[in-house]
Amino acid sequence: MSIEPDQYPAMLNELRANFATGLTRELAWRDAQLQAIDRLLRENEEAIGKALASDLGKPPQEVLLGELALLYSGIAHTRKRLKRWARPRRVSTPAIGQPARSWVQPEPLGVVLILGAWNYPMQLVFGPLIPALAAGNCAVVKPSEVAAASSTLCAELIPKYLDDRAVRVVEGAVDETTELLRQRFDHIIYTGGAAVGKIVMRAASEHLTPVTLELGGKSPCVIDEGADLQSAARRIIWGKCINSGQSCIAPDYVLVSPQQRDDLVAAIGAELETMYGADRLGSADYASMINQRHFERVRGLLGSGTVAIGGKVDETRQRIEPTVLIDVAADAPVMQDEIFGPILPILTVADLDEAMAFILERDKPLAAYLFTKNKDSEKRFVETVSSGNMCINDVIMFMAVHELPFGGVGMSGMGQYHGKTGFDRLSHLKAVMKRGRFPEPPVRFAPYSKLKMKLLRLLG
Ligand code: NAD
């Protein structure tokens, strides 16, 4: 049964009361919830596959690769380390504070609100829920209404598997989210576009609630002189085509030298042929655009340059062929906002320096990619370009590394999660100092003196 907006205050009161009992603090409870998420996903793989096929035409292999496998390994990673992460973390105490012990004591925040996005509907609901529960919080989950079948499925499955005293699902769109955001939470983790990110942050400021904003942006992909073009082509076009380009860390556009451009385009053409054959719009391995609005939006970008590959659309299935655009001006429509669709503009730049200057002139992206064989180029790129995440010689694959924090910087978001970073993000890292009573050096107490000043400098 869906929770209606007029019930939100009562729902929050119940969750707060349950949190106050200490229920969610028990490590055994937390572990049981993580196991329950694992079971929920494994026992309902078929239903999840159907929901994702209905929402996005997601091929089964992409359901496994882009949604489930990351969650399974994320749960296993967290369960294995949870005890260690939750333990007090001893730190050293300087002489002035002696005798004492000092430590960081992770503690749960309270009730966390999770606002999911539609493009990876399972990953973006359960991905944040894993650290939220591991850290001992209660959670309210609002899946994106845009992926309607997945939202309904989450609302049906979560109460069946997870402890209703601590986890609730709210379904709905703008009105429901607006009402939800009027409530006081202890942390909000939002995934989606920047425009709504600002709404979330504004609402959170009313309660001084901290926010994690997982946004997007135009993630650039640079081809260095002498890079392995075949490997680059295969990896870039894979990253562009999975979920039909509707991935926040999809390579958005490519920067390459004029000398290498045509070879890169040819290599991408060959890779597309291998991956999807001639009938790409009809391929069972290729997802659709989420809805008519996004289909029209992305179709409108096809005219932003010369179509080198692709360009066809299937209106009935809301599909857009993987499309490579060349002769794209830096201020063309396709270069204004995140594309979030299977169009790859390829722009030419003289060299790596010009490519890096091009990136630095724009908003900081969620991910930045470089293909190179040159160690010096790699070093300069890593040290110069600011982005949420980075990958050298591939795209997206850092998602598989749970020890790497994930999240944006600047306009691509704030706050990171995944692995221990997620646990820490959704915990309060309470600083504790326990002082011994003896000895009690008089140095910090009045009456002050020159000698005490000297000693203070020494002990500092
Ligand atoms: P969306 O439309 O699903 O919206 C996200 C959430 O915001 C939903 O829960 C929705 O109900 C809520 N929402 C929408 N309008 C609202 C309003 N006016 N007031 C309050 N809440 C509202 O998703 P979207 O914004 O289309 O998502 C696409 C964007 O998300 C892209 O920019 C993509 O890069 C980004 N993204 C980021 C990540 C990440 O992990 N950083 C992952 C996936 C997507």
Coordinates of C-alpha atoms and ligand atoms in Angstrom, one line a residue:
M1 CA 0.0 0.0 0.0
S2 CA 1.4 3.3 -1.0
I3 CA 2.2 5.9 1.7
E4 CA 0.2 9.1 1.1
P5 CA 1.7 12.5 1.7
D6 CA -0.5 13.3 4.7
Q7 CA 1.0 10.2 6.3
Y8 CA 4.6 11.4 5.9
P9 CA 4.9 13.1 9.3
A10 CA 3.5 10.1 11.1
M11 CA 5.9 7.8 9.1
L12 CA 8.8 10.0 10.2
N13 CA 7.7 9.9 13.8
E14 CA 7.5 6.2 13.7
L15 CA 10.9 5.8 12.2
R16 CA 12.4 8.2 14.7
A17 CA 10.8 6.3 17.6
N18 CA 12.1 3.0 16.2
F19 CA 15.6 4.5 15.7
A20 CA 15.6 5.7 19.3
T21 CA 15.1 2.2 20.5
G22 CA 18.6 1.3 19.2
L23 CA 17.2 -1.4 16.9
T24 CA 19.3 -0.3 13.9
R25 CA 22.5 0.1 15.9
E26 CA 22.9 -3.6 16.4
L27 CA 25.5 -5.0 14.0
A28 CA 23.6 -8.2 13.7
W29 CA 20.5 -6.3 12.6
R30 CA 22.5 -4.3 10.0
D31 CA 24.0 -7.5 8.7
A32 CA 20.6 -9.2 8.5
Q33 CA 19.3 -6.2 6.4
L34 CA 22.2 -6.5 4.0
Q35 CA 21.5 -10.2 3.6
A36 CA 17.9 -9.4 3.1
I37 CA 18.7 -7.0 0.2
D38 CA 20.9 -9.7 -1.3
R39 CA 18.0 -12.2 -1.1
L40 CA 15.5 -9.6 -2.4
L41 CA 17.6 -9.1 -5.5
R42 CA 18.5 -12.8 -6.1
E43 CA 15.0 -14.2 -5.5
N44 CA 13.5 -11.6 -7.8
E45 CA 16.0 -11.4 -10.7
E46 CA 13.3 -12.4 -13.2
A47 CA 10.8 -9.7 -12.0
I48 CA 13.6 -7.1 -11.9
G49 CA 14.6 -8.0 -15.4
K50 CA 11.0 -7.6 -16.6
A51 CA 10.6 -4.3 -14.9
L52 CA 13.8 -2.9 -16.4
A53 CA 12.8 -4.3 -19.8
S54 CA 9.5 -2.5 -19.5
D55 CA 11.0 0.8 -18.4
L56 CA 14.1 0.9 -20.5
G57 CA 14.2 -2.1 -22.8
K58 CA 17.3 -3.1 -20.8
P59 CA 18.9 -6.3 -22.1
P60 CA 19.3 -9.0 -19.4
Q61 CA 23.1 -8.8 -19.6
E62 CA 23.0 -5.1 -18.8
V63 CA 20.6 -5.8 -15.9
L64 CA 23.3 -8.1 -14.5
L65 CA 26.3 -5.9 -15.3
G66 CA 24.9 -2.5 -14.6
E67 CA 22.6 -3.1 -11.7
L68 CA 22.7 -6.5 -10.0
A69 CA 26.3 -7.5 -10.1
L70 CA 27.4 -4.2 -8.6
L71 CA 24.9 -4.5 -5.8
Y72 CA 25.8 -8.2 -5.0
S73 CA 29.5 -7.3 -4.8
G74 CA 28.8 -4.1 -2.9
I75 CA 26.8 -6.1 -0.3
A76 CA 29.5 -8.7 0.0
H77 CA 32.2 -6.1 0.3
T78 CA 30.3 -4.2 3.0
R79 CA 29.3 -7.3 5.0
K80 CA 32.9 -8.5 5.1
R81 CA 34.2 -5.2 6.5
L82 CA 31.2 -3.9 8.5
K83 CA 32.5 -4.8 11.9
R84 CA 35.8 -3.1 11.2
W85 CA 34.2 0.0 9.8
A86 CA 31.8 0.4 12.8
R87 CA 34.6 -0.1 15.4
P88 CA 36.0 3.0 17.3
R89 CA 39.1 4.2 15.4
R90 CA 41.9 5.1 17.7
V91 CA 43.9 8.3 17.0
S92 CA 47.0 9.7 18.7
T93 CA 46.8 12.4 21.4
P94 CA 49.4 15.1 21.5
A95 CA 51.4 15.8 24.6
I96 CA 49.2 18.8 25.7
G97 CA 46.3 16.4 26.0
Q98 CA 48.0 13.7 27.9
P99 CA 47.2 11.5 29.7
A100 CA 44.3 10.5 27.4
R101 CA 42.9 8.3 24.8
S102 CA 41.2 9.7 21.6
W103 CA 39.1 8.0 19.1
V104 CA 36.6 8.4 16.3
Q105 CA 33.3 6.6 17.1
P106 CA 31.1 6.1 14.0
E107 CA 27.4 6.5 14.9
P108 CA 24.3 6.3 12.8
L109 CA 22.7 9.6 11.8
G110 CA 19.0 8.7 12.1
V111 CA 16.6 8.7 9.2
V112 CA 18.1 9.0 5.7
L113 CA 16.1 9.9 2.6
I114 CA 17.1 8.3 -0.6
L115 CA 15.8 9.8 -3.9
G116 CA 16.6 7.5 -6.8
A117 CA 16.9 8.3 -10.5
W118 CA 15.3 6.4 -13.4
N119 CA 18.3 5.3 -15.5
Y120 CA 19.6 2.6 -13.1
P121 CA 16.5 2.3 -11.0
M122 CA 17.7 -0.6 -8.9
Q123 CA 21.3 0.4 -8.5
L124 CA 20.3 4.0 -7.5
V125 CA 17.8 2.8 -4.8
F126 CA 19.7 -0.1 -3.3
G127 CA 23.2 1.3 -3.9
P128 CA 22.6 4.1 -1.3
L129 CA 20.4 1.9 0.9
I130 CA 23.4 -0.5 1.5
P131 CA 25.6 2.1 3.2
A132 CA 22.5 3.7 4.9
L133 CA 21.6 0.5 6.6
A134 CA 25.2 -0.7 7.2
A135 CA 25.8 2.6 9.0
G136 CA 22.8 1.8 11.2
N137 CA 20.2 4.3 9.9
C138 CA 16.5 4.1 9.2
A139 CA 15.7 5.0 5.6
V140 CA 12.9 6.3 3.4
V141 CA 13.3 5.3 -0.2
K142 CA 11.7 7.2 -3.1
P143 CA 12.4 5.5 -6.4
S144 CA 12.1 7.6 -9.6
E145 CA 8.5 7.7 -10.9
V146 CA 9.9 8.0 -14.4
A147 CA 10.9 4.3 -14.3
A148 CA 7.4 3.3 -13.3
A149 CA 7.6 -0.5 -13.4
S150 CA 10.8 -0.5 -11.3
S151 CA 9.3 1.9 -8.8
T152 CA 6.2 -0.3 -8.3
L153 CA 8.5 -3.4 -7.9
C154 CA 10.6 -1.7 -5.3
A155 CA 7.5 -0.6 -3.4
E156 CA 6.2 -4.2 -3.5
L157 CA 9.5 -6.0 -2.6
I158 CA 11.2 -3.8 0.0
P159 CA 8.4 -4.3 2.7
K160 CA 8.5 -8.0 2.0
Y161 CA 12.2 -8.4 2.7
L162 CA 13.4 -5.5 4.8
D163 CA 12.5 -4.5 8.4
D164 CA 9.4 -2.3 8.1
R165 CA 10.3 -0.7 11.4
A166 CA 13.3 0.9 9.7
V167 CA 12.8 1.1 6.0
R168 CA 9.8 2.6 4.1
V169 CA 9.2 3.1 0.4
V170 CA 7.3 6.2 -0.9
E171 CA 6.2 6.3 -4.5
G172 CA 5.4 9.4 -6.4
A173 CA 6.5 12.3 -8.5
V174 CA 7.0 16.0 -8.0
D175 CA 4.2 16.6 -5.5
E176 CA 5.1 13.7 -3.3
T177 CA 8.8 14.5 -3.4
T178 CA 8.1 18.1 -2.6
E179 CA 6.0 17.1 0.4
L180 CA 8.6 14.5 1.5
L181 CA 11.3 17.2 1.3
R182 CA 9.3 19.4 3.8
Q183 CA 10.0 16.7 6.4
R184 CA 13.2 16.7 8.5
F185 CA 15.7 14.0 7.6
D186 CA 19.1 13.5 9.0
H187 CA 20.7 13.1 5.5
I188 CA 19.4 13.2 2.0
I189 CA 21.1 11.3 -0.8
Y190 CA 19.7 12.4 -4.1
T191 CA 20.6 11.1 -7.6
G192 CA 19.5 13.0 -10.7
G193 CA 19.9 16.3 -12.6
A194 CA 21.4 19.5 -11.2
A195 CA 18.1 21.5 -11.5
V196 CA 16.3 19.2 -9.0
G197 CA 19.5 18.9 -7.0
K198 CA 19.2 22.6 -6.2
I199 CA 15.5 22.1 -5.2
V200 CA 16.6 19.3 -2.9
M201 CA 19.4 21.4 -1.4
R202 CA 17.2 24.4 -0.8
A203 CA 14.6 22.2 1.0
A204 CA 17.3 20.5 3.0
S205 CA 18.6 23.9 4.1
E206 CA 15.4 24.6 6.0
H207 CA 16.3 21.8 8.4
L208 CA 20.1 22.1 8.0
T209 CA 20.0 18.6 6.7
P210 CA 23.3 17.5 5.0
V211 CA 22.9 16.4 1.4
T212 CA 24.8 14.1 -0.9
L213 CA 24.0 15.1 -4.5
E214 CA 24.9 12.5 -7.2
L215 CA 24.5 14.6 -10.4
G216 CA 25.8 14.3 -13.9
G217 CA 27.5 16.4 -16.5
K218 CA 29.4 16.1 -19.7
S219 CA 32.1 13.5 -19.1
P220 CA 34.9 14.0 -21.7
C221 CA 37.0 11.4 -23.3
V222 CA 40.4 12.3 -24.7
I223 CA 42.4 10.3 -27.2
D224 CA 46.1 11.1 -26.8
E225 CA 48.5 10.9 -29.7
G226 CA 49.6 7.3 -30.3
A227 CA 46.7 5.8 -28.3
D228 CA 45.5 2.3 -29.1
L229 CA 42.6 3.4 -31.3
Q230 CA 40.9 0.0 -31.6
S231 CA 40.8 -0.6 -27.9
A232 CA 39.7 3.0 -27.3
A233 CA 36.9 2.7 -29.9
R234 CA 35.6 -0.6 -28.4
R235 CA 35.6 0.7 -24.9
I236 CA 34.2 4.1 -25.6
I237 CA 31.4 2.9 -27.8
W238 CA 30.5 0.2 -25.3
G239 CA 30.3 2.9 -22.6
K240 CA 28.2 5.1 -24.9
C241 CA 25.8 2.3 -25.9
I242 CA 25.0 0.5 -22.6
N243 CA 21.6 1.7 -21.5
S244 CA 21.5 3.6 -24.7
G245 CA 23.8 6.3 -23.4
Q246 CA 21.6 7.0 -20.4
S247 CA 24.4 6.5 -17.9
C248 CA 25.7 9.4 -15.7
I249 CA 29.3 8.4 -16.4
A250 CA 28.9 7.5 -20.1
P251 CA 31.6 9.2 -22.2
D252 CA 29.7 12.3 -23.3
Y253 CA 32.0 13.5 -26.1
V254 CA 35.5 12.7 -27.6
L255 CA 38.4 15.0 -28.1
V256 CA 41.0 13.7 -30.6
S257 CA 43.6 15.1 -32.9
P258 CA 42.6 15.8 -36.6
Q259 CA 45.2 13.2 -37.7
Q260 CA 43.6 10.4 -35.7
R261 CA 39.9 11.3 -36.0
D262 CA 39.0 9.3 -39.2
D263 CA 40.8 6.2 -38.0
L264 CA 38.9 6.5 -34.7
V265 CA 35.6 6.8 -36.5
A266 CA 36.4 3.8 -38.7
A267 CA 37.4 1.8 -35.6
I268 CA 34.1 2.7 -33.9
G269 CA 32.1 1.7 -37.0
A270 CA 33.8 -1.7 -37.0
E271 CA 33.2 -2.2 -33.3
L272 CA 29.5 -1.3 -33.6
E273 CA 29.2 -3.8 -36.4
T274 CA 30.7 -6.5 -34.2
M275 CA 28.6 -5.6 -31.2
Y276 CA 25.2 -4.9 -32.7
G277 CA 25.4 -6.1 -36.4
A278 CA 23.8 -4.1 -39.2
D279 CA 20.3 -3.7 -37.6
R280 CA 21.3 -1.8 -34.5
L281 CA 17.9 -0.3 -33.8
G282 CA 16.4 -3.9 -33.8
S283 CA 19.2 -5.4 -31.7
A284 CA 18.0 -7.3 -28.6
D285 CA 21.2 -6.1 -26.9
Y286 CA 20.3 -2.5 -27.2
A287 CA 18.2 -0.5 -24.8
S288 CA 15.5 2.1 -25.6
M289 CA 15.1 5.7 -24.4
I290 CA 13.2 5.9 -21.2
N291 CA 10.2 7.9 -22.6
Q292 CA 9.0 10.1 -25.5
R293 CA 10.3 13.3 -24.0
H294 CA 13.8 12.0 -23.7
F295 CA 13.6 10.4 -27.1
E296 CA 12.6 13.7 -28.7
R297 CA 15.2 15.6 -26.7
V298 CA 18.0 13.3 -27.9
R299 CA 16.6 13.1 -31.5
G300 CA 16.8 16.9 -31.6
L301 CA 20.6 16.7 -31.0
L302 CA 21.2 14.6 -34.2
G303 CA 21.5 17.8 -36.3
S304 CA 24.4 19.2 -34.2
G305 CA 27.1 18.0 -36.7
T306 CA 27.7 15.7 -39.6
V307 CA 26.5 12.2 -39.1
A308 CA 29.5 9.9 -39.6
I309 CA 27.8 6.7 -38.3
G310 CA 24.1 6.0 -37.5
G311 CA 21.5 8.7 -37.3
K312 CA 18.4 6.6 -37.7
V313 CA 15.6 6.4 -35.1
D314 CA 12.7 4.1 -34.4
E315 CA 9.9 6.1 -33.0
T316 CA 7.6 3.2 -32.0
R317 CA 10.3 1.6 -29.8
Q318 CA 11.8 5.0 -28.8
R319 CA 15.2 4.0 -30.0
I320 CA 18.0 6.1 -31.4
E321 CA 20.8 4.4 -33.4
P322 CA 24.3 4.7 -31.9
T323 CA 25.4 7.8 -33.7
V324 CA 28.8 9.4 -34.2
L325 CA 28.8 13.1 -35.1
I326 CA 31.8 14.9 -36.5
D327 CA 32.4 18.5 -37.5
V328 CA 30.7 19.5 -34.2
A329 CA 31.2 23.1 -33.1
A330 CA 32.1 23.6 -29.5
D331 CA 28.9 25.6 -29.0
A332 CA 26.6 23.3 -30.9
P333 CA 23.4 22.2 -29.0
V334 CA 24.9 18.7 -28.4
M335 CA 27.7 20.3 -26.5
Q336 CA 25.5 22.4 -24.2
D337 CA 24.1 19.8 -21.7
E338 CA 24.8 16.2 -20.8
I339 CA 23.6 14.2 -23.8
F340 CA 22.2 11.2 -21.9
G341 CA 21.6 9.3 -25.1
P342 CA 23.6 7.3 -27.7
I343 CA 25.1 10.2 -29.6
L344 CA 28.9 10.6 -29.6
P345 CA 30.2 13.9 -30.8
I346 CA 33.8 13.8 -31.8
L347 CA 35.6 17.1 -31.7
T348 CA 39.2 17.8 -32.9
V349 CA 41.9 19.4 -30.8
A350 CA 45.5 19.9 -31.6
D351 CA 46.9 18.0 -28.7
L352 CA 46.5 17.0 -25.1
D353 CA 47.1 20.5 -23.8
E354 CA 44.3 21.9 -25.9
A355 CA 42.0 19.0 -24.8
M356 CA 42.7 19.7 -21.1
A357 CA 42.2 23.4 -21.6
F358 CA 38.8 22.6 -23.3
I359 CA 37.8 20.5 -20.3
L360 CA 39.0 23.1 -17.7
E361 CA 36.9 25.9 -19.4
R362 CA 33.8 23.9 -18.6
D363 CA 32.0 22.6 -15.5
K364 CA 33.8 19.9 -13.6
P365 CA 32.5 16.6 -15.0
L366 CA 31.4 13.5 -13.1
A367 CA 34.0 11.4 -14.9
A368 CA 37.0 12.1 -17.2
Y369 CA 38.6 9.6 -19.5
L370 CA 42.0 9.5 -21.2
F371 CA 43.3 6.9 -23.7
T372 CA 47.0 7.0 -23.9
K373 CA 50.2 4.9 -24.0
N374 CA 52.2 7.8 -22.7
K375 CA 53.1 7.9 -18.9
D376 CA 53.7 11.6 -19.0
S377 CA 50.4 12.3 -20.6
E378 CA 48.7 10.2 -18.0
K379 CA 50.4 12.0 -15.2
R380 CA 49.6 15.4 -16.6
F381 CA 45.9 14.5 -17.2
V382 CA 45.5 13.0 -13.7
E383 CA 47.1 16.0 -12.1
T384 CA 45.4 18.7 -14.2
V385 CA 41.8 17.7 -14.9
S386 CA 39.4 17.9 -12.0
S387 CA 36.5 15.4 -12.2
G388 CA 34.5 13.3 -9.8
N389 CA 36.1 10.1 -11.0
M390 CA 38.7 9.3 -13.6
C391 CA 39.7 6.3 -15.7
I392 CA 42.8 5.9 -17.9
N393 CA 42.4 3.6 -21.0
D394 CA 38.8 2.7 -20.2
V395 CA 35.4 4.1 -19.2
I396 CA 33.0 3.4 -16.4
M397 CA 34.9 0.4 -15.0
F398 CA 36.0 2.2 -11.8
M399 CA 32.4 1.4 -10.6
A400 CA 33.6 -2.1 -10.0
V401 CA 36.1 -1.0 -7.4
H402 CA 34.3 -0.7 -4.2
E403 CA 37.3 0.9 -2.5
L404 CA 37.1 3.8 -4.8
P405 CA 34.7 6.6 -3.6
F406 CA 32.1 7.6 -6.2
G407 CA 30.7 11.0 -6.7
G408 CA 30.9 14.4 -8.4
V409 CA 32.7 17.6 -7.8
G410 CA 31.5 21.2 -8.5
M411 CA 28.4 21.0 -10.8
S412 CA 28.6 17.2 -11.0
G413 CA 27.7 16.8 -7.4
M414 CA 28.9 16.7 -3.8
G415 CA 29.6 13.9 -1.4
Q416 CA 30.8 10.5 -2.3
Y417 CA 29.6 7.0 -1.5
H418 CA 30.4 3.3 -2.3
G419 CA 32.3 1.0 0.1
K420 CA 33.7 2.5 3.2
T421 CA 33.2 6.1 1.9
G422 CA 29.5 5.4 1.8
F423 CA 29.5 4.0 5.3
D424 CA 31.4 7.1 6.6
R425 CA 29.2 9.5 4.6
L426 CA 26.0 8.1 6.2
S427 CA 27.5 8.0 9.7
H428 CA 28.5 10.7 12.1
L429 CA 32.2 10.3 12.8
K430 CA 31.9 11.4 16.4
A431 CA 35.2 12.6 18.0
V432 CA 35.7 11.3 21.5
M433 CA 38.5 12.0 24.0
K434 CA 38.8 10.4 27.3
R435 CA 41.2 12.1 29.7
G436 CA 43.0 10.5 32.5
R437 CA 42.9 12.3 35.9
F438 CA 46.6 12.1 36.8
P439 CA 49.1 13.6 36.3
E440 CA 47.6 17.1 36.0
P441 CA 50.3 19.4 34.6
P442 CA 49.5 23.0 35.6
V443 CA 50.7 24.5 32.3
R444 CA 47.2 25.4 30.9
F445 CA 45.8 26.8 34.1
A446 CA 46.0 30.3 35.5
P447 CA 48.0 31.9 36.9
Y448 CA 49.9 32.2 33.6
S449 CA 53.6 32.8 33.5
K450 CA 56.5 33.1 31.1
L451 CA 57.6 29.6 32.0
K452 CA 54.2 28.2 31.2
M453 CA 54.3 30.0 27.8
K454 CA 57.6 28.3 27.0
L455 CA 56.2 24.9 28.0
L456 CA 53.1 25.4 26.0
R457 CA 55.2 26.1 22.9
L458 CA 57.1 22.9 23.6
L459 CA 54.0 20.7 24.2
G460 CA 51.9 22.4 21.3
Ligands
NAD1 P1 14.6 11.8 -12.4 O1 13.7 12.6 -13.3 O2 14.3 10.4 -12.1 O3 14.7 12.6 -11.0 C1 15.4 12.2 -9.9 C2 14.6 12.3 -8.7 O4 14.2 13.6 -8.5 C3 13.3 11.4 -8.8 O5 13.2 10.7 -7.6 C4 12.2 12.5 -8.9 O6 11.0 12.1 -8.4 C5 12.8 13.7 -8.2 N1 12.2 14.9 -8.8 C6 12.0 15.2 -10.1 N2 11.5 16.5 -10.2 C7 11.4 17.0 -8.9 C8 11.0 18.3 -8.3 N3 10.6 19.3 -9.1 N4 11.1 18.4 -7.0 C9 11.5 17.4 -6.2 N5 11.9 16.2 -6.7 C10 11.9 16.0 -8.0 O7 16.1 11.8 -12.9 P2 16.8 12.9 -13.8 O8 17.0 14.2 -13.1 O9 16.3 12.9 -15.2 O10 18.2 12.1 -13.8 C11 19.1 12.1 -14.8 C12 20.3 12.8 -14.3 O11 20.8 12.1 -13.2 C13 21.5 12.9 -15.3 O12 22.0 14.2 -15.2 C14 22.4 11.9 -14.7 O13 23.8 12.2 -15.1 C15 22.2 11.9 -13.3 N6 22.6 10.7 -12.7 C16 23.6 10.7 -11.8 C17 24.1 9.6 -11.2 C18 25.2 9.6 -10.2 O14 25.3 8.6 -9.5 N7 25.9 10.6 -10.0 C19 23.5 8.3 -11.5 C20 22.4 8.4 -12.4 C21 22.0 9.5 -13.0

